[in-house]
Amino acid sequence: MIMSNKQESLSDYYTMAKEIAKVEKEFNIEHWVYITIDRNGDKEGEYINLYHYDLPRHIAEKYDWVIRWRTAMLQCKYPRYSVCCRHSPYRKVMGANIGMQKDLYTFIAAKAQLTKQQRDVDSYIQHEKKSNMFFNEDTDEQLIKAKEKLVRKREAVIQAEARLIEKVKQVKQSQYYTLK
């Protein structure tokens, strides 16, 4: 039960997605989309930016018809060229994109993995206590290995959180000096 297979089940994927959503909500992480509408240029590999949007994802999904309409209108305006629409999703923290996507993803993933591992350990202990009257938490090999793994995951979360906090401090400090 604790030791996961190489091929995880679909329920593990959904559990991980729920944990990631929970962490994002906890840290006020918003999903945004940068949408660009481009057309091919006269030279090969050249793109000319015709229009762009920077929107929260839920607004972009709600008003997708506006983006499709504008793309169609620009295609009619430039019939000789291929007009395309590109969506680039990203995450913002507390309403400001502070350029720390990698640190943010690392922290979110580490926190979700820690929660999943903790649930697996708790579930295993509960199951063994019910079904095995000789179960001892101190001597069970699987449980000892799982708890060691849990400690490593906790350390990973602490390190990721420290990197994230340091990055936020750097950004706030640089924004403070640029505002003066």
Short mmCIF file of C-alpha atoms in Angstrom, two decimals:
data_model
loop_
_atom_site.label_atom_id
_atom_site.label_comp_id
_atom_site.label_asym_id
_atom_site.label_seq_id
_atom_site.Cartn_x
_atom_site.Cartn_y
_atom_site.Cartn_z
CA MET A 1 0.00 0.00 0.00
CA ILE A 2 2.81 2.42 0.83
CA MET A 3 5.17 1.38 -1.89
CA SER A 4 3.70 2.77 -5.11
CA ASN A 5 4.01 0.93 -8.39
CA LYS A 6 5.89 2.31 -11.36
CA GLN A 7 2.55 2.91 -13.05
CA GLU A 8 0.35 5.05 -10.84
CA SER A 9 -3.39 4.79 -10.94
CA LEU A 10 -5.67 7.53 -12.18
CA SER A 11 -6.89 8.20 -8.65
CA ASP A 12 -3.30 9.08 -7.64
CA TYR A 13 -3.22 11.63 -10.44
CA TYR A 14 -6.50 13.18 -9.26
CA THR A 15 -5.28 13.24 -5.68
CA MET A 16 -2.11 15.04 -6.76
CA ALA A 17 -4.13 17.54 -8.79
CA LYS A 18 -6.35 18.25 -5.77
CA GLU A 19 -3.30 18.80 -3.58
CA ILE A 20 -1.77 21.17 -6.11
CA ALA A 21 -5.04 23.13 -6.31
CA LYS A 22 -5.17 23.32 -2.52
CA VAL A 23 -1.63 24.70 -2.28
CA GLU A 24 -2.31 27.21 -5.05
CA LYS A 25 -5.40 28.44 -3.23
CA GLU A 26 -3.50 28.64 0.05
CA PHE A 27 -0.78 30.84 -1.45
CA ASN A 28 -3.09 33.00 -3.63
CA ILE A 29 -1.65 31.71 -6.90
CA GLU A 30 -3.72 32.77 -9.89
CA HIS A 31 -3.80 31.17 -13.35
CA TRP A 32 -3.33 33.67 -16.17
CA VAL A 33 -3.01 33.38 -19.94
CA TYR A 34 -1.01 35.54 -22.32
CA ILE A 35 -2.70 35.37 -25.72
CA THR A 36 -1.06 36.67 -28.88
CA ILE A 37 -2.52 36.92 -32.35
CA ASP A 38 0.21 36.91 -35.01
CA ARG A 39 0.45 36.74 -38.75
CA ASN A 40 3.23 35.46 -40.96
CA GLY A 41 5.57 38.10 -42.33
CA ASP A 42 6.92 38.48 -45.83
CA LYS A 43 10.16 36.71 -44.85
CA GLU A 44 10.26 33.05 -43.83
CA GLY A 45 10.04 32.56 -40.05
CA GLU A 46 8.95 36.14 -39.47
CA TYR A 47 5.88 36.80 -37.31
CA ILE A 48 4.19 40.14 -36.86
CA ASN A 49 2.28 40.66 -33.62
CA LEU A 50 -1.18 42.02 -34.40
CA TYR A 51 -2.84 41.87 -31.00
CA HIS A 52 -2.27 40.51 -27.49
CA TYR A 53 -4.22 39.89 -24.30
CA ASP A 54 -3.03 39.23 -20.75
CA LEU A 55 -6.00 37.79 -18.88
CA PRO A 56 -6.95 35.59 -15.95
CA ARG A 57 -7.66 32.10 -17.25
CA HIS A 58 -11.32 32.09 -16.22
CA ILE A 59 -11.92 35.36 -18.12
CA ALA A 60 -10.11 34.00 -21.19
CA GLU A 61 -12.28 30.88 -21.11
CA LYS A 62 -15.47 32.86 -20.59
CA TYR A 63 -14.78 35.31 -23.41
CA ASP A 64 -13.06 32.91 -25.80
CA TRP A 65 -15.50 34.02 -28.48
CA VAL A 66 -13.93 37.51 -28.47
CA ILE A 67 -10.50 36.07 -29.16
CA ARG A 68 -11.84 33.84 -31.95
CA TRP A 69 -13.78 36.79 -33.42
CA ARG A 70 -10.70 39.02 -33.38
CA THR A 71 -8.61 36.26 -34.99
CA ALA A 72 -11.22 35.83 -37.74
CA MET A 73 -11.45 39.60 -38.25
CA LEU A 74 -7.67 39.86 -38.60
CA GLN A 75 -7.64 36.91 -41.00
CA CYS A 76 -10.15 38.80 -43.17
CA LYS A 77 -8.00 41.93 -42.92
CA TYR A 78 -4.87 40.00 -44.00
CA PRO A 79 -6.16 37.32 -46.39
CA ARG A 80 -2.74 36.63 -47.95
CA TYR A 81 -1.17 35.70 -44.60
CA SER A 82 -1.77 32.98 -42.09
CA VAL A 83 -3.13 34.44 -38.84
CA CYS A 84 -2.69 32.32 -35.72
CA CYS A 85 -3.58 32.63 -32.09
CA ARG A 86 -1.19 31.42 -29.36
CA HIS A 87 -2.06 30.82 -25.70
CA SER A 88 0.74 30.91 -23.10
CA PRO A 89 -0.49 29.97 -19.62
CA TYR A 90 1.41 31.09 -16.54
CA ARG A 91 0.80 31.67 -12.84
CA LYS A 92 0.80 34.92 -10.90
CA VAL A 93 1.35 35.21 -7.17
CA MET A 94 -0.81 37.76 -5.33
CA GLY A 95 -1.63 39.60 -8.57
CA ALA A 96 1.97 40.21 -9.67
CA ASN A 97 4.00 38.07 -12.02
CA ILE A 98 7.34 38.02 -10.24
CA GLY A 99 9.22 35.66 -12.53
CA MET A 100 9.68 32.67 -10.27
CA GLN A 101 7.70 29.99 -12.06
CA LYS A 102 10.28 27.24 -11.55
CA ASP A 103 10.52 27.85 -7.79
CA LEU A 104 6.75 28.01 -7.53
CA TYR A 105 6.20 24.74 -9.44
CA THR A 106 8.89 23.03 -7.36
CA PHE A 107 7.26 24.12 -4.11
CA ILE A 108 3.76 23.15 -5.22
CA ALA A 109 4.88 19.72 -6.40
CA ALA A 110 6.92 19.06 -3.24
CA LYS A 111 4.04 20.06 -0.98
CA ALA A 112 1.58 17.87 -2.92
CA GLN A 113 3.95 14.88 -2.81
CA LEU A 114 4.43 15.31 0.93
CA THR A 115 0.69 15.35 1.54
CA LYS A 116 0.17 12.27 -0.64
CA GLN A 117 2.95 10.37 1.13
CA GLN A 118 1.56 11.35 4.55
CA ARG A 119 -1.88 10.09 3.56
CA ASP A 120 -0.39 6.83 2.30
CA VAL A 121 1.47 6.30 5.59
CA ASP A 122 -1.61 7.09 7.67
CA SER A 123 -3.74 4.78 5.54
CA TYR A 124 -1.20 1.96 5.84
CA ILE A 125 -1.02 2.31 9.63
CA GLN A 126 -4.82 2.27 9.92
CA HIS A 127 -5.12 -0.77 7.66
CA GLU A 128 -2.42 -2.74 9.46
CA LYS A 129 -3.84 -1.94 12.90
CA LYS A 130 -7.22 -3.30 11.81
CA SER A 131 -6.00 -6.40 10.01
CA ASN A 132 -2.78 -7.40 11.79
CA MET A 133 -2.85 -7.82 15.56
CA PHE A 134 0.96 -8.24 15.66
CA PHE A 135 1.59 -4.95 13.86
CA ASN A 136 4.30 -2.80 15.44
CA GLU A 137 5.04 0.62 13.97
CA ASP A 138 8.63 0.58 15.22
CA THR A 139 9.62 -2.70 13.52
CA ASP A 140 7.59 -2.76 10.29
CA GLU A 141 10.12 -2.49 7.43
CA GLN A 142 7.73 -0.97 4.89
CA LEU A 143 6.61 1.66 7.37
CA ILE A 144 10.18 2.54 8.35
CA LYS A 145 11.13 3.05 4.68
CA ALA A 146 8.00 5.10 4.06
CA LYS A 147 8.69 7.31 7.08
CA GLU A 148 12.26 7.89 5.86
CA LYS A 149 10.83 8.90 2.51
CA LEU A 150 8.38 11.19 4.32
CA VAL A 151 11.26 12.91 6.13
CA ARG A 152 13.07 13.50 2.81
CA LYS A 153 9.89 14.95 1.31
CA ARG A 154 9.46 17.28 4.32
CA GLU A 155 13.05 18.50 3.84
CA ALA A 156 12.34 19.10 0.15
CA VAL A 157 9.27 21.18 1.04
CA ILE A 158 11.25 23.22 3.57
CA GLN A 159 14.02 23.87 1.04
CA ALA A 160 11.57 24.80 -1.72
CA GLU A 161 9.67 27.13 0.61
CA ALA A 162 12.92 28.80 1.70
CA ARG A 163 13.90 29.37 -1.96
CA LEU A 164 10.45 30.78 -2.68
CA ILE A 165 10.55 33.15 0.32
CA GLU A 166 14.03 34.32 -0.63
CA LYS A 167 12.92 34.97 -4.21
CA VAL A 168 9.90 36.97 -2.99
CA LYS A 169 12.16 39.05 -0.72
CA GLN A 170 14.50 39.77 -3.64
CA VAL A 171 11.63 40.81 -5.89
CA LYS A 172 10.04 43.01 -3.21
CA GLN A 173 13.39 44.64 -2.50
CA SER A 174 14.05 45.31 -6.19
CA GLN A 175 10.51 46.70 -6.62
CA TYR A 176 10.99 48.92 -3.56
CA TYR A 177 14.14 50.47 -5.00
CA THR A 178 12.61 50.94 -8.45
CA LEU A 179 9.59 52.74 -6.97
CA LYS A 180 11.74 55.35 -5.16
#
